[in-house]
Structure formats: C-alpha cells, structure tokens
Short mmCIF file of C-alpha atoms in Angstrom, two decimals:
data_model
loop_
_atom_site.label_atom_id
_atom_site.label_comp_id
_atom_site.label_asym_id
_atom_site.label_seq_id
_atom_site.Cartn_x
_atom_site.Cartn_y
_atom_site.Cartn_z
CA UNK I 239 -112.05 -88.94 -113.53
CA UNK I 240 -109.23 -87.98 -115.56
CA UNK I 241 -109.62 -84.84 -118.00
CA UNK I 242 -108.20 -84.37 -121.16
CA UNK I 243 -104.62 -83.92 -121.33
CA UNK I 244 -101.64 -82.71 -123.90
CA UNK I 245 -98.00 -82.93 -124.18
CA UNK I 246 -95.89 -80.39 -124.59
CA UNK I 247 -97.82 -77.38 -122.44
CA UNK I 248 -95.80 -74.81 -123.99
CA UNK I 249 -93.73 -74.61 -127.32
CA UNK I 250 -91.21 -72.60 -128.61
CA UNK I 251 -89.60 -73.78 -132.46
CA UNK I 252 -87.98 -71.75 -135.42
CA UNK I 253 -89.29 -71.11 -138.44
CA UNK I 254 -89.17 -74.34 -140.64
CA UNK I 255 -89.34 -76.80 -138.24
CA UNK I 256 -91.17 -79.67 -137.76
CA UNK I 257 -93.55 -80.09 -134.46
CA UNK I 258 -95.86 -83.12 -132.86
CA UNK I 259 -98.35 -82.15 -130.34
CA UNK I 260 -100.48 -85.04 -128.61
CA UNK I 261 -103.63 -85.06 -126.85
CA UNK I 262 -105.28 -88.00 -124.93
CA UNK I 263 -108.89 -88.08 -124.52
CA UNK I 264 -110.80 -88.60 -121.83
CA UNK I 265 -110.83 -92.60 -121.53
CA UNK I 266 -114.36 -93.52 -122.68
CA UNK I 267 -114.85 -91.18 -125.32
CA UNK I 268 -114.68 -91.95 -128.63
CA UNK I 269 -114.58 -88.50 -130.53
CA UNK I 270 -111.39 -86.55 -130.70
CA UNK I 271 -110.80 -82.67 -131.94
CA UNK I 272 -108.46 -79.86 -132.69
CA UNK I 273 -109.21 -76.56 -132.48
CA UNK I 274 -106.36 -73.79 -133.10
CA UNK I 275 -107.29 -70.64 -131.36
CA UNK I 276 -105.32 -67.26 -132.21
CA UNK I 277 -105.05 -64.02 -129.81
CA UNK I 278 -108.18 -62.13 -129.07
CA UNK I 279 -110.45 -65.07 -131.14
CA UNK I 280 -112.69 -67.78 -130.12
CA UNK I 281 -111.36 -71.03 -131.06
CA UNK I 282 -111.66 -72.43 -134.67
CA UNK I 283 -111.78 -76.07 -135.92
CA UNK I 284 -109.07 -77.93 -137.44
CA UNK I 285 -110.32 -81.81 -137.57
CA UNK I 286 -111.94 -84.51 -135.72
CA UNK I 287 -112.48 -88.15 -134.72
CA UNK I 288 -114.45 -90.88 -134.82
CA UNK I 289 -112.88 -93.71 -133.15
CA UNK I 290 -109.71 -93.58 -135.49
CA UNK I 291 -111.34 -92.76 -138.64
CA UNK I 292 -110.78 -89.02 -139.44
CA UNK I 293 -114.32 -87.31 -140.22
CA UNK I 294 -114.02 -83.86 -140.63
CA UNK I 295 -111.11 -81.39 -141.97
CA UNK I 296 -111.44 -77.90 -141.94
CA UNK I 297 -110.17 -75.68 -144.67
CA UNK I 298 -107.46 -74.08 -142.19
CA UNK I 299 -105.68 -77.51 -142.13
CA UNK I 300 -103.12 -76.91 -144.64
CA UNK I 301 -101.13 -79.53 -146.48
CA UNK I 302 -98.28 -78.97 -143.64
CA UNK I 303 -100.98 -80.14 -140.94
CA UNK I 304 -101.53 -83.70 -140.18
CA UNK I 305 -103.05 -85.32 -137.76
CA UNK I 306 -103.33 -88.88 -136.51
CA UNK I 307 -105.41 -91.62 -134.21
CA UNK I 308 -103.96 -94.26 -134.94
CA UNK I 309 -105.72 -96.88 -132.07
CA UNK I 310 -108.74 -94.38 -131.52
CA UNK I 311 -107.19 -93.34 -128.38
CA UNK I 312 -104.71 -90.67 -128.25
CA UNK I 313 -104.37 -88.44 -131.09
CA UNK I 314 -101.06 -86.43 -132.36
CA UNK I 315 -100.86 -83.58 -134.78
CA UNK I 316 -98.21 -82.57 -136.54
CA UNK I 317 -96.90 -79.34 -138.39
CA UNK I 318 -94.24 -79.67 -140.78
CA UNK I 319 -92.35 -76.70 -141.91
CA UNK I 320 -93.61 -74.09 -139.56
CA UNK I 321 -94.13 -70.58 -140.16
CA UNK I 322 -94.84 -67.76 -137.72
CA UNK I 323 -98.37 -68.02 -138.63
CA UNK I 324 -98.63 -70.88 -136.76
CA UNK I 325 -98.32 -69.39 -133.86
CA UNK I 326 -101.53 -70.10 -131.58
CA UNK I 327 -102.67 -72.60 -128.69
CA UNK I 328 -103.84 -75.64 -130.28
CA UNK I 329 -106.53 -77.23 -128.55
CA UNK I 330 -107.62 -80.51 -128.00
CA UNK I 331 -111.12 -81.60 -126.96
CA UNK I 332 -113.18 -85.23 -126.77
CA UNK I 333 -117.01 -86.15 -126.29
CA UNK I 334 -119.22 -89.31 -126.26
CA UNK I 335 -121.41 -90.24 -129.12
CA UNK I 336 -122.71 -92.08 -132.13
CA UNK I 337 -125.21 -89.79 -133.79
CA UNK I 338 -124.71 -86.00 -134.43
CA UNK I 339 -126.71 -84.60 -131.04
CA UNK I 340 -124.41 -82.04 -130.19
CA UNK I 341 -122.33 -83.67 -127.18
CA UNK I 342 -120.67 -81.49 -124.80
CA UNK I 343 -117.12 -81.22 -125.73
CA UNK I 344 -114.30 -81.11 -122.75
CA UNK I 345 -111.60 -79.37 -123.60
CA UNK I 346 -107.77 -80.22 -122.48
CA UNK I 347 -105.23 -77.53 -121.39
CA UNK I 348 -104.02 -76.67 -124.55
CA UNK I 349 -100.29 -76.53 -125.97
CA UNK I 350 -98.98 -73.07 -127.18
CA UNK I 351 -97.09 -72.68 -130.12
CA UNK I 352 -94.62 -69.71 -130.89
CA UNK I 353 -93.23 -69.91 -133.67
CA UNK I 354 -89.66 -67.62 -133.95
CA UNK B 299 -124.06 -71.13 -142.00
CA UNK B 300 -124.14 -71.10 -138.32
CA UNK B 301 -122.52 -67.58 -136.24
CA UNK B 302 -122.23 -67.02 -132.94
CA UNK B 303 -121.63 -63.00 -132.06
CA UNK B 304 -120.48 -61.75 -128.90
CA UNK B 305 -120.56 -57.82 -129.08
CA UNK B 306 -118.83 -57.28 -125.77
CA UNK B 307 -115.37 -57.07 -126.30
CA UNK B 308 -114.74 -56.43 -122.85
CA UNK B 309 -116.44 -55.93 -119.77
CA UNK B 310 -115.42 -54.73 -115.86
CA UNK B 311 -117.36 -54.75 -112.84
CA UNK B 312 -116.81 -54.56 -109.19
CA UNK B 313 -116.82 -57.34 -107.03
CA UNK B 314 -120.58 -58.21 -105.84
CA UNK B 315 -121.81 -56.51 -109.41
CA UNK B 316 -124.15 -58.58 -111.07
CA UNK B 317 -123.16 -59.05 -115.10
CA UNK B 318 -124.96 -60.39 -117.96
CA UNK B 319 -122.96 -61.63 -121.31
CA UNK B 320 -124.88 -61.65 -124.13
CA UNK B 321 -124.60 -64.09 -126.78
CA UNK B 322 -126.81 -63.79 -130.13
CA UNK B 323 -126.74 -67.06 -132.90
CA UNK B 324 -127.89 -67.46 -136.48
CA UNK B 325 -128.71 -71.04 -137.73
CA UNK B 326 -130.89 -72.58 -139.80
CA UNK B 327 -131.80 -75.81 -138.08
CA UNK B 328 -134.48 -76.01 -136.26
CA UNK B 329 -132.97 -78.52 -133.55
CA UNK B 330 -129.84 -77.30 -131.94
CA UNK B 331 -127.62 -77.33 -129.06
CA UNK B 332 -125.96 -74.19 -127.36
CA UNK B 333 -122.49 -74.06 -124.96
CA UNK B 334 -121.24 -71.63 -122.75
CA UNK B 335 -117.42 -71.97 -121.93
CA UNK B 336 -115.23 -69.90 -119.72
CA UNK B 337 -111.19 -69.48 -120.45
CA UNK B 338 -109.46 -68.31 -117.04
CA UNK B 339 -105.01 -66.75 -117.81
CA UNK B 340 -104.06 -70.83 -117.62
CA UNK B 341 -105.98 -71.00 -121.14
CA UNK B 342 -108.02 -74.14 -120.45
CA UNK B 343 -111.37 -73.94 -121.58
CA UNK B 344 -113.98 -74.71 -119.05
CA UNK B 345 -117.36 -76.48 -120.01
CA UNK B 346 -120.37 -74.64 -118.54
CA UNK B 347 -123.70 -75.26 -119.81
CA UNK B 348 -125.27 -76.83 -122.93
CA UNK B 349 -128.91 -76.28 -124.03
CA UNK B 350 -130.97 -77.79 -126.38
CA UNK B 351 -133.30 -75.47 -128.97
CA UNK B 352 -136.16 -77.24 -127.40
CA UNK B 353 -135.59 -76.20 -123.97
CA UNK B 354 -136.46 -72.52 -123.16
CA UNK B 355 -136.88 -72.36 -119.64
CA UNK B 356 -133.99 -70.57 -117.93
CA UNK B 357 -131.15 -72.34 -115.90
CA UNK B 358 -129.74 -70.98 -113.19
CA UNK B 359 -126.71 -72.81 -111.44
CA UNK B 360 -125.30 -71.03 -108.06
CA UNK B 361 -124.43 -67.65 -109.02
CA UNK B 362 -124.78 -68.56 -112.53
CA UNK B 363 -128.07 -67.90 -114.58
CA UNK B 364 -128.73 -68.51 -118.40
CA UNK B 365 -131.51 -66.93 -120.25
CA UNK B 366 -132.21 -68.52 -124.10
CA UNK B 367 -134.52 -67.04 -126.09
CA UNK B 368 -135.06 -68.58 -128.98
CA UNK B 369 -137.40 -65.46 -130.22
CA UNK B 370 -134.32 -63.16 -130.85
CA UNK B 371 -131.63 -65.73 -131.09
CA UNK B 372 -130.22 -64.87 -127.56
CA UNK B 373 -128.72 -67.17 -125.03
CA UNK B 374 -127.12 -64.67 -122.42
CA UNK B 375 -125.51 -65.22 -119.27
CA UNK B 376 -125.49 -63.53 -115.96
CA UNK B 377 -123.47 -63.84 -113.02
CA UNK B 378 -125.08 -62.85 -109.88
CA UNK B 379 -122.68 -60.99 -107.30
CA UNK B 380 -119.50 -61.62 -109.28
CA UNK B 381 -116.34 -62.35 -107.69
CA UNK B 382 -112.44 -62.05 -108.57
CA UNK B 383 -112.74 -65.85 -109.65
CA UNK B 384 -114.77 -65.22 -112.54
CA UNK B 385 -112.44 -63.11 -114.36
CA UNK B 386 -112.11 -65.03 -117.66
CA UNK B 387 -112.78 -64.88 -121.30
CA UNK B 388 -116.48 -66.58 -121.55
CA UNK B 389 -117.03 -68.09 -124.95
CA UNK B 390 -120.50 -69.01 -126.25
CA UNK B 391 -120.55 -71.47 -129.08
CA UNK B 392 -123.24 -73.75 -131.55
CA UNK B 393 -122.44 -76.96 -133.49
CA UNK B 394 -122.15 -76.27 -137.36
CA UNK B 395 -125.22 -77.55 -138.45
CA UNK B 396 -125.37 -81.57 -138.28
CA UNK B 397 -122.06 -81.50 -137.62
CA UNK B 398 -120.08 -81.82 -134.07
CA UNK B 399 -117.72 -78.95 -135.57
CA UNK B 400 -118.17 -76.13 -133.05
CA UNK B 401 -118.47 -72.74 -134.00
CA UNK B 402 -117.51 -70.06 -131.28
CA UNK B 403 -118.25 -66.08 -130.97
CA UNK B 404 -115.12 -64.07 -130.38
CA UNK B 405 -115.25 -63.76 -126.47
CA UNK B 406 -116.28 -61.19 -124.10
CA UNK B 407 -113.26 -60.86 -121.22
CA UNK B 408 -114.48 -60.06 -117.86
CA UNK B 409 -112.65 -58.50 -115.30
CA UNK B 410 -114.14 -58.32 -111.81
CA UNK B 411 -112.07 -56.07 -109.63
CA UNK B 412 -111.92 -56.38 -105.56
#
C-alpha cells in the first residue's frame, strides 16, 4: 500500500520567490491536508480537502498561500512571494471519511522550506 | 477551544528504561478522538494510536502501552524497555471540535541512549 508522498523533499528559494509543493494522497482517500510545522512546535493547520472542494482555511494561510485539488486527487500548494518566515516543513496528510468522526490522519514525508 | 499540552520538553533514558509521556487535553465535547504520533530525524510523522472518548480501557501494543483517563484529561504513553529506535519527537494531538482540523501539543523529544 502506497503512503503519502510529496515532491520536492527539500527546498531551498530566496526571498520573493514563488514556490509549488505537491502532495499525493494515499489512493482511496478522499480528504487532503496541510499542516506547516516550525522548529521545536507541533504541527499547525493550514487547509483541507474534501474530494476537491476546499473546506477548511486556517487563519495562518495568508493571501500569498494557495492551495489546490483540482481532480480530488493530488493536491499542490503554492507560496507566492516568500519571506523567511516561511521557513518550515510543510506537511501533507490524507484520511477516509464522510462524516466528522475523527479519522486517523497519515502523514507524508514532508517538504522543507528555507527560505534565504 | 481544544489544547493539547505536553510539559516534557525533553526526556533521556537508558536503553531498557521504561518511559511514560504524558499528554493532558482540554475540550469541550463530550465525544472525541485522541492520536499519538512519533517524528524520528527523517521528519515523517508516524501514526500510532487513536482512541475514542468512549473507550477507557488501556491499550497496550508490544512495548507500547497507552493509559487515557478521561477523569484528569490524560492520555499518556509508556514505552516498556526502550530502545535506541524510539528516539523521536512523540506528538499527541485531538481534532478541533467537529472538525477534522488537528490540534497538536508541542512535543516531548526522547532520547534513549545505548
């Protein structure tokens, strides 16, 4: 069974830039989330998923932060303009599930941003 | 609003050491679901256990053990005769109430030393 994956593993961009990350869920599952997590903190949420339909946007998601499904399978997110406050691993997870019942969420490798 | 808090920072133990992690929660809802994940160095979190509010009977899993009591808001977990594979930030985390946002503590790192 193949995990959750995302493209690029590692990034490194100047200030000002503009960067995609994407994610692909596991196959079957139908909810799709971003979590940015900073040194020393537990992750914290950005957005998520339903199929394509974008349910949820946290406060942290900034005007320069988009992100995409487009065919409810893989998702992208993109940071225009960065700043050196970006810097973080972004994390992408995916469940099961129709109903709010708390599914377990499986989490994919991550990609790290720095941000020079 | 929901909070998970992890008050160990950091914790290190000698190999064969049992440790427990505590976790403590504050929420509102009366039905809800609880998650332990560990993070090894590659950064990948690692899905270990979810538990629902109803459920209070311990879980134990190999070395692995999980305590929730709903009483004081605690869901700790112990490892029984830790090895050098466990070292890893272990995260505990809740839903945001009837929501599927997840809301994690801050961590606890443990080192386990040969």
């Amino acid at each position: 069974d193949t995990g959750v994956s995302q493209d690029p593993r590692h990034k490194i961009t100047k200030r000002g830039q503009n960067v995609t990350f994407r994610c692909d869920p596991i196959s079957e599952h139908n909810r799709l989330y971003w979590y940015r997590q900073t040194l020393g903190q537990g992750p914290e949420f950005l957005t998520y998923f339903q199929n394509e339909a974008q349910l949820e946007k946290s406060r942290l998601l900034s005007d320069r932060f988009s992100a995409e499904r487009p065919k409810g399978s893989f998702s992208t997110l993109e940071i225009q303009r960065t700043e050196q406050g970006d810097s973080a691993m972004y994390l992408c997870a995916s469940s099961l599930g129709d109903s709010w019942r708390g599914e377990t969420q499986y989490f994919g490798p991550g990609t790290r941003l720095l941000v020079l | 609003a929901q909070k998970v808090t992890q008050a160990q920072t950091e914790i290190s133990v000698v190999e064969k050491e049992d440790v427990t992690l505590d976790c403590v929660y504050e929420t509102r809802d009366t039905t809800y679901y609880l998650f332990w994940y560990k993070q090894p160095p590659s950064g990948e979190l690692v899905f270990l256990i979810r538990r629902n509010s109803f459920d209070e009977q311990n879980e134990i899993s190999g070395r692995y053990s999980w305590n929730f009591q709903k009483s004081t808001s605690s869901f700790n977990f112990t490892i029984t005769a830790s090895q050098v594979v466990d070292s890893a930030v272990y995260f505990c985390a809740l839903p945001q109430g009837g929501s599927e946002k997840l809301v994690f503590g801050k961590g606890t790192k443990l080192t386990v030393n040969p």
